[in-house]
Tab-separated table of C-alpha atoms and ligand atoms in Angstrom:
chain	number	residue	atom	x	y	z
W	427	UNK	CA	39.006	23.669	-30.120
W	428	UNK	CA	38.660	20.489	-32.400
W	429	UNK	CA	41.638	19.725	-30.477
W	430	UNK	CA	40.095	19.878	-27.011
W	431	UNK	CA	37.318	17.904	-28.462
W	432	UNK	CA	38.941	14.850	-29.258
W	433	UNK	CA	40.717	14.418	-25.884
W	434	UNK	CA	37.393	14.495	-24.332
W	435	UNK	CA	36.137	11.642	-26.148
W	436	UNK	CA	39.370	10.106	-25.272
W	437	UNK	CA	39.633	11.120	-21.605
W	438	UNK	CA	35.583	9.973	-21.809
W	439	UNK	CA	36.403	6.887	-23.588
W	440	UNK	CA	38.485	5.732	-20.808
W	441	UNK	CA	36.520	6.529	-17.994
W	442	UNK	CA	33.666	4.837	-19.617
W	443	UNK	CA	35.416	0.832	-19.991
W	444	UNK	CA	36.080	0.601	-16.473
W	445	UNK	CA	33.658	2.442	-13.709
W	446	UNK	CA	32.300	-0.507	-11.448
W	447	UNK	CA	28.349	0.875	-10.093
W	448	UNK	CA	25.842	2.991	-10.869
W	449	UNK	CA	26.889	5.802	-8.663
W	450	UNK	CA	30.754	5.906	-10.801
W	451	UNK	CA	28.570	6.136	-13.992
W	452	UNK	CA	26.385	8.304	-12.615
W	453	UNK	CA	29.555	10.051	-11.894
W	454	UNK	CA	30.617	10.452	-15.148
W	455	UNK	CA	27.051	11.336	-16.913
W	456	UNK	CA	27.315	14.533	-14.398
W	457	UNK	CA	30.898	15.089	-14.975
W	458	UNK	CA	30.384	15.353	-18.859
W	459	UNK	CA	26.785	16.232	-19.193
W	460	UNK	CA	25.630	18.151	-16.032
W	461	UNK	CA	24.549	21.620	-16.071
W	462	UNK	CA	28.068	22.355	-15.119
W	463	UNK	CA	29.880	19.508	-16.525
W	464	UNK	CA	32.660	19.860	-19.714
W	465	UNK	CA	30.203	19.496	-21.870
W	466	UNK	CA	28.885	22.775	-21.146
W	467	UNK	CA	32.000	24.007	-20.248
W	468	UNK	CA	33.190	23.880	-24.185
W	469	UNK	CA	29.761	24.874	-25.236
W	470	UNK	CA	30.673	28.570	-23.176
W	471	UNK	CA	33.881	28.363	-24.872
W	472	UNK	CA	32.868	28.011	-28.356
W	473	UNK	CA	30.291	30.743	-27.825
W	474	UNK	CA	33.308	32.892	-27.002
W	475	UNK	CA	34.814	32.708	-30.579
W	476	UNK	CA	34.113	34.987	-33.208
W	477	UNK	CA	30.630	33.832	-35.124
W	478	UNK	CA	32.310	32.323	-38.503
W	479	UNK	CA	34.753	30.446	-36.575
W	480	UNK	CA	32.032	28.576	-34.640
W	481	UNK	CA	30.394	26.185	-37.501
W	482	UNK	CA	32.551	23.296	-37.321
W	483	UNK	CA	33.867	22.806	-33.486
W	484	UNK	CA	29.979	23.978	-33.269
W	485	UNK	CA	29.275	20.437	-35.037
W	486	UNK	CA	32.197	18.049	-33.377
W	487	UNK	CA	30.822	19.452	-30.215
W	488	UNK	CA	27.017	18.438	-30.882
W	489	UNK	CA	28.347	15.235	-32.024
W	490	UNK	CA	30.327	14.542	-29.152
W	491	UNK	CA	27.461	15.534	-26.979
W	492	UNK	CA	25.351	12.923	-28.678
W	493	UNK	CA	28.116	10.263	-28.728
W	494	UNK	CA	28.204	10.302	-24.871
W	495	UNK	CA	24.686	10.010	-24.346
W	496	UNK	CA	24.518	6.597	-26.304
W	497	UNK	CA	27.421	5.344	-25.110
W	498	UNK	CA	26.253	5.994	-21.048
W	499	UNK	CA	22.680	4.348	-21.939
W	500	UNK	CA	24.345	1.791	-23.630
W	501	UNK	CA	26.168	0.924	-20.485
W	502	UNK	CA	23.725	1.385	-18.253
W	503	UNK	CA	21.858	-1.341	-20.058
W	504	UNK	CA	24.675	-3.264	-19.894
W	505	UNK	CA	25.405	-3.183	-16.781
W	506	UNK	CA	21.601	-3.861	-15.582
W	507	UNK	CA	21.929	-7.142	-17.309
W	508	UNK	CA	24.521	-7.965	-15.945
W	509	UNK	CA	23.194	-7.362	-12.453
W	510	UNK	CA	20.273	-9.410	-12.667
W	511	UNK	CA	22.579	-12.560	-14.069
W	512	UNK	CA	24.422	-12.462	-10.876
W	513	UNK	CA	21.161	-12.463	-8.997
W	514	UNK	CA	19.338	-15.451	-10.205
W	515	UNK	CA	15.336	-15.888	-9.324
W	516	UNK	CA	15.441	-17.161	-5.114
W	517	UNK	CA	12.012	-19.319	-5.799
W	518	UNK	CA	12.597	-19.932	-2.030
W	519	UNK	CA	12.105	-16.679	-0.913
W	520	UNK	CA	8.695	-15.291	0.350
W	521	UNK	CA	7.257	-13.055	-1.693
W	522	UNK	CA	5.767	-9.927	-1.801
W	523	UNK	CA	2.355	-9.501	-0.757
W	524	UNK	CA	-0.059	-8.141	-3.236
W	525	UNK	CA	-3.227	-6.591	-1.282
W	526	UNK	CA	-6.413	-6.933	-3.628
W	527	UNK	CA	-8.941	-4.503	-2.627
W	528	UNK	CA	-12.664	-6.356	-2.024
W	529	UNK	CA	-16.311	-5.013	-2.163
W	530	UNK	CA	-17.197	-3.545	1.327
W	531	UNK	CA	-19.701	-5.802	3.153
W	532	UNK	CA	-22.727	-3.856	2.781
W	533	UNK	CA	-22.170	-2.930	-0.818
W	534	UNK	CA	-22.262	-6.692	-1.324
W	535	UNK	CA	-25.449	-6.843	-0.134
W	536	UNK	CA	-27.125	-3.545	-1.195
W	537	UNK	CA	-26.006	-5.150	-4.673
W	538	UNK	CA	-28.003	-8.506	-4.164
W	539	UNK	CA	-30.788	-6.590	-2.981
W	540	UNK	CA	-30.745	-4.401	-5.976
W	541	UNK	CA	-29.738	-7.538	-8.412
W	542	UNK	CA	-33.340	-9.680	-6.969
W	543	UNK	CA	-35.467	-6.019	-7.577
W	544	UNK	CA	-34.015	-5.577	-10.518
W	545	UNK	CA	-35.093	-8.822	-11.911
W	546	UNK	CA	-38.545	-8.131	-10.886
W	547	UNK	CA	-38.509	-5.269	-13.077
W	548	UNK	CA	-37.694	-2.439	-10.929
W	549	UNK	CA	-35.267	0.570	-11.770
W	550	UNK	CA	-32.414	2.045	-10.141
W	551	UNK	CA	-32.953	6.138	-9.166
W	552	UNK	CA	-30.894	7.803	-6.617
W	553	UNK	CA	-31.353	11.263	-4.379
W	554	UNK	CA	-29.230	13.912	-2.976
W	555	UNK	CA	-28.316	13.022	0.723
W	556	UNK	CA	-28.254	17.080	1.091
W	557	UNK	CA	-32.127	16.944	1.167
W	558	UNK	CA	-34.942	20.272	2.245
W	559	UNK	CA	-37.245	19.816	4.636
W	560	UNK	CA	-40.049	20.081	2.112
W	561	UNK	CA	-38.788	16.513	0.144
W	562	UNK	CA	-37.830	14.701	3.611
W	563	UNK	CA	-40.951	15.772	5.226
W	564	UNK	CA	-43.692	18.085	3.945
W	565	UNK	CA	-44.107	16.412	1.077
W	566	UNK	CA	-44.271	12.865	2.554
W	567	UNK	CA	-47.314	13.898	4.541
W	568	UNK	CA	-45.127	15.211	7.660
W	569	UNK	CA	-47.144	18.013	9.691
W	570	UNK	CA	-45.294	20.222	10.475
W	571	UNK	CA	-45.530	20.007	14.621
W	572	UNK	CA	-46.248	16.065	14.114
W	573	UNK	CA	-44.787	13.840	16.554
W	574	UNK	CA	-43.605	11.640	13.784
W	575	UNK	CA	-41.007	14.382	12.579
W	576	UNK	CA	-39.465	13.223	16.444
W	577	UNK	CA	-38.584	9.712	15.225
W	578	UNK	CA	-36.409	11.326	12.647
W	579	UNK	CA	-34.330	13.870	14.477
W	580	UNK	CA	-31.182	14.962	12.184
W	581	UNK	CA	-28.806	17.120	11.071
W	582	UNK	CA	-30.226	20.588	10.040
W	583	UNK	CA	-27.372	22.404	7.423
W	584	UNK	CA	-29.423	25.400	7.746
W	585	UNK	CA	-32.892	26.393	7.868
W	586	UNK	CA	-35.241	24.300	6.067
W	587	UNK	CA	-32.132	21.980	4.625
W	588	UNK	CA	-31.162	18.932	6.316
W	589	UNK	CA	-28.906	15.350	5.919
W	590	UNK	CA	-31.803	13.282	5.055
W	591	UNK	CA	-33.725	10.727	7.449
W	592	UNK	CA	-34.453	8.137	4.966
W	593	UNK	CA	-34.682	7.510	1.263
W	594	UNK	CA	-38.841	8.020	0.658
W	595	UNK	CA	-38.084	11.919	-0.381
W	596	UNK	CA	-36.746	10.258	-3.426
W	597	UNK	CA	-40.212	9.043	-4.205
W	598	UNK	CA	-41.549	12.623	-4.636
W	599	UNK	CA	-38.736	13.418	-6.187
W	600	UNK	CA	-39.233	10.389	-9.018
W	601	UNK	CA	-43.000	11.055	-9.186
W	602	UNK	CA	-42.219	14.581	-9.797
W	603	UNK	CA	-39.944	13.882	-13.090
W	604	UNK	CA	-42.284	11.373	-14.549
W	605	UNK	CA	-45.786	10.324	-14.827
W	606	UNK	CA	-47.136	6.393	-14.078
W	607	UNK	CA	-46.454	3.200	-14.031
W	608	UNK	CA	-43.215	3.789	-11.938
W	609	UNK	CA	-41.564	1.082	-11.100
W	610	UNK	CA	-38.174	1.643	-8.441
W	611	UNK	CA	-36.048	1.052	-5.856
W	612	UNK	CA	-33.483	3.846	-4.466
W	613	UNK	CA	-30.897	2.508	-2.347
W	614	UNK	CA	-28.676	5.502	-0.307
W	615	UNK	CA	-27.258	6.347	2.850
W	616	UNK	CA	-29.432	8.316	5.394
W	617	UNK	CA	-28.667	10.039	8.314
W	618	UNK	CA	-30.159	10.499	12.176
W	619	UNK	CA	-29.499	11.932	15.097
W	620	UNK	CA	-29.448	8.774	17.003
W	621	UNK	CA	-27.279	7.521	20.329
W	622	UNK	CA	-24.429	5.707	19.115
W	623	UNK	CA	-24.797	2.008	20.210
W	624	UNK	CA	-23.657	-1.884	18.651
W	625	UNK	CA	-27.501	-1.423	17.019
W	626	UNK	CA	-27.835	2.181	15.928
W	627	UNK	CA	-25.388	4.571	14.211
W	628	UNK	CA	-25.743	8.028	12.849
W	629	UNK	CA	-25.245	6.641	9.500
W	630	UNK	CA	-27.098	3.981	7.709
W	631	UNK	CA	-28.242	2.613	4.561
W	632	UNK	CA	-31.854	2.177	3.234
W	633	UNK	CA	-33.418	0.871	0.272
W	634	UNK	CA	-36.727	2.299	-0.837
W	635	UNK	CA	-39.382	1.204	-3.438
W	636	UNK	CA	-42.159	2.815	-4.766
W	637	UNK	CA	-44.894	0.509	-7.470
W	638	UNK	CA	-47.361	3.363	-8.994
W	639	UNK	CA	-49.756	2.019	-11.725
W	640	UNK	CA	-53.705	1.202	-11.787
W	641	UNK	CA	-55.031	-1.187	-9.443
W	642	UNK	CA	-51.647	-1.755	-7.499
W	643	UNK	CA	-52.852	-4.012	-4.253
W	644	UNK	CA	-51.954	-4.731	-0.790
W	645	UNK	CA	-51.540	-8.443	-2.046
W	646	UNK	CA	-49.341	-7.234	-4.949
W	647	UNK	CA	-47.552	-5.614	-2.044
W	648	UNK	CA	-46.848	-9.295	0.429
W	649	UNK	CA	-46.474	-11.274	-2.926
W	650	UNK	CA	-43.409	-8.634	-3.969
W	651	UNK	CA	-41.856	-8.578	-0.416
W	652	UNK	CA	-41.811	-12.584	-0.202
W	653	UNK	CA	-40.724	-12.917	-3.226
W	654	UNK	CA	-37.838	-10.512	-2.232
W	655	UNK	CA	-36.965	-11.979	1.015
W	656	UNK	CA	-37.233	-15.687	-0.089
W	657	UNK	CA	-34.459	-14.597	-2.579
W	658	UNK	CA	-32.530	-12.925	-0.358
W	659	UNK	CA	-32.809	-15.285	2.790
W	660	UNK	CA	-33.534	-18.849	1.186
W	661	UNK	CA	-36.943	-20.391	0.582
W	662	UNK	CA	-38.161	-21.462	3.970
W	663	UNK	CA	-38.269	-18.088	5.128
W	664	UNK	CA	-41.474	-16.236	6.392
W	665	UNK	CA	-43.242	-13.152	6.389
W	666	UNK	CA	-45.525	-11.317	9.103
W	667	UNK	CA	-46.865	-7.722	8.815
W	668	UNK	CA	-47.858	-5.976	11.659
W	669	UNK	CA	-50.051	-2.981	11.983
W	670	UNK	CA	-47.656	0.049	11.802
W	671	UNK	CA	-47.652	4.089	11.175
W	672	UNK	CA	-46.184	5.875	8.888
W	673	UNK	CA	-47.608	9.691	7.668
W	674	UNK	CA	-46.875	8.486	4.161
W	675	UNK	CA	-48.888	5.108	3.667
W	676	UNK	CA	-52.119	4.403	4.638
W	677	UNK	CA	-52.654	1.403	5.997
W	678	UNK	CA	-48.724	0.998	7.254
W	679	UNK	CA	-47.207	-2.625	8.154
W	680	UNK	CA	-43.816	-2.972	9.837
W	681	UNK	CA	-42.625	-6.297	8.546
W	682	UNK	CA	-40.810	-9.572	10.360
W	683	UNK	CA	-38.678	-12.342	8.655
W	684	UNK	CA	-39.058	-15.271	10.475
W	685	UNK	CA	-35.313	-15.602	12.565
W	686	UNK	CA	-33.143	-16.790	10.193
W	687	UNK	CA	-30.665	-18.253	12.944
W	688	UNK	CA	-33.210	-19.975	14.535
W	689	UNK	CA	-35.631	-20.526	12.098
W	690	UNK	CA	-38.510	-18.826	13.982
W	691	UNK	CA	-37.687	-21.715	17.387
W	692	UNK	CA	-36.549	-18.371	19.154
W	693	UNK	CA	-32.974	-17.619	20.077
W	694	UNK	CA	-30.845	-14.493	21.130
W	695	UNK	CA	-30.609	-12.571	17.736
W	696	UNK	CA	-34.544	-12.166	17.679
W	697	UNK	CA	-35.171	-11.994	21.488
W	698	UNK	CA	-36.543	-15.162	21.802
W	699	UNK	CA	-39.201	-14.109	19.620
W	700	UNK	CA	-38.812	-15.808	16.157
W	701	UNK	CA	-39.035	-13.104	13.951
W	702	UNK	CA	-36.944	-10.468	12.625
W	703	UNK	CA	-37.709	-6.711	11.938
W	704	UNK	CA	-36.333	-5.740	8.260
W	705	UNK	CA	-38.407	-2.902	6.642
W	706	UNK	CA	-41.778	-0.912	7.050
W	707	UNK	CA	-44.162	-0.366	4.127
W	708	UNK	CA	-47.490	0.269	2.940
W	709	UNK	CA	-49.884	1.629	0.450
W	710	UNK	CA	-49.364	5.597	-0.615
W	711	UNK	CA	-51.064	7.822	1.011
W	712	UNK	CA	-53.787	9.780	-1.172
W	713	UNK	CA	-51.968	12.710	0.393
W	714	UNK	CA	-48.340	12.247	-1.653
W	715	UNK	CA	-49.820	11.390	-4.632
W	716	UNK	CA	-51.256	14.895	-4.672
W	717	UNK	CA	-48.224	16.495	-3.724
W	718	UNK	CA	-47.162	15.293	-7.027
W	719	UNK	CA	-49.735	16.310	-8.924
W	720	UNK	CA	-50.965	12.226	-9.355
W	721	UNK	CA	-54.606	11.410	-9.775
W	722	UNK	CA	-55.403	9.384	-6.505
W	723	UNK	CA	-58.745	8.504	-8.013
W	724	UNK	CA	-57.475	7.189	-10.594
W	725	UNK	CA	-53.987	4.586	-9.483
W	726	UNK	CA	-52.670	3.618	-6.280
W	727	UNK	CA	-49.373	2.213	-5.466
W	728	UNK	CA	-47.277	0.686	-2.784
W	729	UNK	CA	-43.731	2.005	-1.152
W	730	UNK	CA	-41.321	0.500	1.430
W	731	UNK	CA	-37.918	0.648	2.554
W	732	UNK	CA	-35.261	-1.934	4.102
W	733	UNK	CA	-32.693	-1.252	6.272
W	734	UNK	CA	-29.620	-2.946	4.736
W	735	UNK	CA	-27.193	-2.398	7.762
W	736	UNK	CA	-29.253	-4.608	9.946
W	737	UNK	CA	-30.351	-6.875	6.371
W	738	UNK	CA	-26.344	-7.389	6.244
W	739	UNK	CA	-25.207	-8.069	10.000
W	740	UNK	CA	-28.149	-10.758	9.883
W	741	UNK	CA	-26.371	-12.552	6.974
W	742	UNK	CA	-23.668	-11.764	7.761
W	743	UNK	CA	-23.173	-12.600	11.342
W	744	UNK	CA	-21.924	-9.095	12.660
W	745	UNK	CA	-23.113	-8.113	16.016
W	746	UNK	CA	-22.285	-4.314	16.029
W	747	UNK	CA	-22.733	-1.761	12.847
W	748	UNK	CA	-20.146	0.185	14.006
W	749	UNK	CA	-17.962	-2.295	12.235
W	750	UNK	CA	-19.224	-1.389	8.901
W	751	UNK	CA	-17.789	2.205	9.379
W	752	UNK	CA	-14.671	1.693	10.828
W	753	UNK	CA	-12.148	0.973	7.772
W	754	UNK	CA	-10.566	-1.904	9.711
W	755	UNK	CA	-8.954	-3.878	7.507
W	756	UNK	CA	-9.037	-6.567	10.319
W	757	UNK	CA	-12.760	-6.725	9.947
W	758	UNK	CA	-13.139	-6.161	5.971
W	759	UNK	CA	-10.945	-8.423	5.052
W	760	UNK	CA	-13.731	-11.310	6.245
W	761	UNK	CA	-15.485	-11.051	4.068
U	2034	LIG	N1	-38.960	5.806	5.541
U	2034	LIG	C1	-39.296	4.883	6.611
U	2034	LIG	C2	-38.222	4.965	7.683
U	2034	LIG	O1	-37.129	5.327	7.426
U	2034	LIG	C3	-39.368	3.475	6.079
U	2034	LIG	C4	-40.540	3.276	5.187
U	2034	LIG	C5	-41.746	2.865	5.712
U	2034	LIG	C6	-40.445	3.540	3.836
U	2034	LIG	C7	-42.863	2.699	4.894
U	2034	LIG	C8	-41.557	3.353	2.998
U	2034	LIG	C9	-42.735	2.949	3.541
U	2034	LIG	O2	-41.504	3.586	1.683
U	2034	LIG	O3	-43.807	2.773	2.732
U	2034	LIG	O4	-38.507	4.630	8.819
């Protein structure tokens, strides 16, 4: 047995000086070490002797196992090296393209949004998108069999559970956790039912706000919004508030940005009519603030909520939203 041993190492010893690639020494590590290789072969045999004859082949064996596993790294390093001297650095050559991911578009701006609100003093809250009818309507002053539940069709999951139409059911939701001041914006993706076109998707993105606290004002309303949008869009920029509805508010504005393309002179973007459509708002209805259990009587507040697909393909310069949702790297990689 000892015998055997030793010409092994020998026969291994051999082999080993002169193979020429990975695949002979690859070769070799299976011939000797494999499953199946001699290795295992004299392992089988010295199992076969009688048990007080097995402690010392037992130990040249383990030892000649372990000597054969060096020596093959060993080489293997060896010969890596030596690979990579005969291939010196070709500085000439192109190289490989690394692809660095980048924010998506409208998470760039849903984050400046959220960075000039933030500064005013505003928190962060979020919502489920999975919302019940009760949150994204009842709640938020909806009638049941009013017309405005039409402007919002959706997606109904089941009875009384729907994607939700906009981000104002995580208002209630806020009131309902805590009492006033509150003080937030929740920015999210909604949902509608809509006719896919370059200007409307089924998918969109919305940022809310909600200001609760004693004597909250219509002014403290405009002075917050142009504040906003003069961060946002650059000082010159105006606002205009129109007359609006909205079950939830009372009274309702839709509000204009003066065209940022044109600067109000009138141009294709706003239909030739200088101004901009970005966001609706108004002053809480009396109506919410008791579905929360708030004192109406006693503080009053103001809400709105920006669309930030249509706030990002204004600064943006993209002419159909589709874009946003179409993972084409073509397109992302823009901006
Ligand atoms: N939720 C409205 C929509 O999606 C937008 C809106 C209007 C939100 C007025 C408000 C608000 O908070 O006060 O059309």
């Amino acid at each position: 047995m000892e015998k055997k041993i030793q010409n092994f190492k020998d026969s291994f010893n051999k082999e080993i000086v002169d193979f020429s690639s990975w695949n002979t020494l690859e070769g070799i590590r299976i011939r000797y070490l494999g499953r199946k290789g001699r290795i295992a072969d004299l392992f089988k045999q010295l199992s076969a002797l009688p048990p007080e004859k097995r402690r010392a082949p037992g130990k040249s064996l383990n030892e000649l196992k372990d000597y054969i596993q060096s020596r093959i790294s060993q080489e293997s390093n060896r010969f890596a090296v030596k690979k990579e001297k005969k291939l010196p650095l070709d500085t000439s050559l192109s190289g490989i393209r690394q692809h660095t991911g980048k924010i998506h578009p409208l998470t760039k701006i849903e984050d400046e949004i959220k960075d000039i609100f933030k500064r005013m003093g505003f928190a962060v809250a979020t919502g489920p998108e999975v919302e019940t009818e009760y949150y994204n309507f009842d709640a938020l002053n909806f009638p049941k069999d009013h017309p405005a539940r039409d402007m919002q069709d959706t997606y109904y999951i089941s009875d009384g559970v729907l994607l939700r139409t906009h981000t104002s059911p995580v208002q209630i939701r806020v009131m309902e956790s805590q009492s006033p001041p509150v003080r937030v914006i929740i920015p999210g993706r909604v949902y509608r039912n809509e006719a896919i076109s370059a200007r409307s998707y089924c998918l969109f993105h919305q940022v809310e706000g909600l200001y609760v606290d004693k004597g909250v004002t219509f002014g403290n309303l405009k002075g917050t919004l142009e504040a906003f949008a003069q961060a946002l869009f650059g000082e010159g920029v105006r606002l205009r508030f129109r007359p609006s509805y909205f079950p939830f508010t009372e009274p309702s504005a839709e509000v204009d940005i003066s065209c940022i393309l044109c600067q109000g002179r009138g141009c294709r973007v706003c239909k030739r009519t200088g101004w901009l459509e970005i966001l609706g708002a108004g002053m809480v209805d009396p109506a919410v603030f008791l579905a929360v259990g708030y004192d109406p009587e006693a503080i009053s507040g103001f809400a709105f909520g920006l669309g930030v697909d249509r706030i990002a393909m204004l600064k943006l310069g993209i002419d159909d939203i589709r874009l946003f949702f179409g993972n084409d790297l073509r397109f992302l990689e823009q901006f």
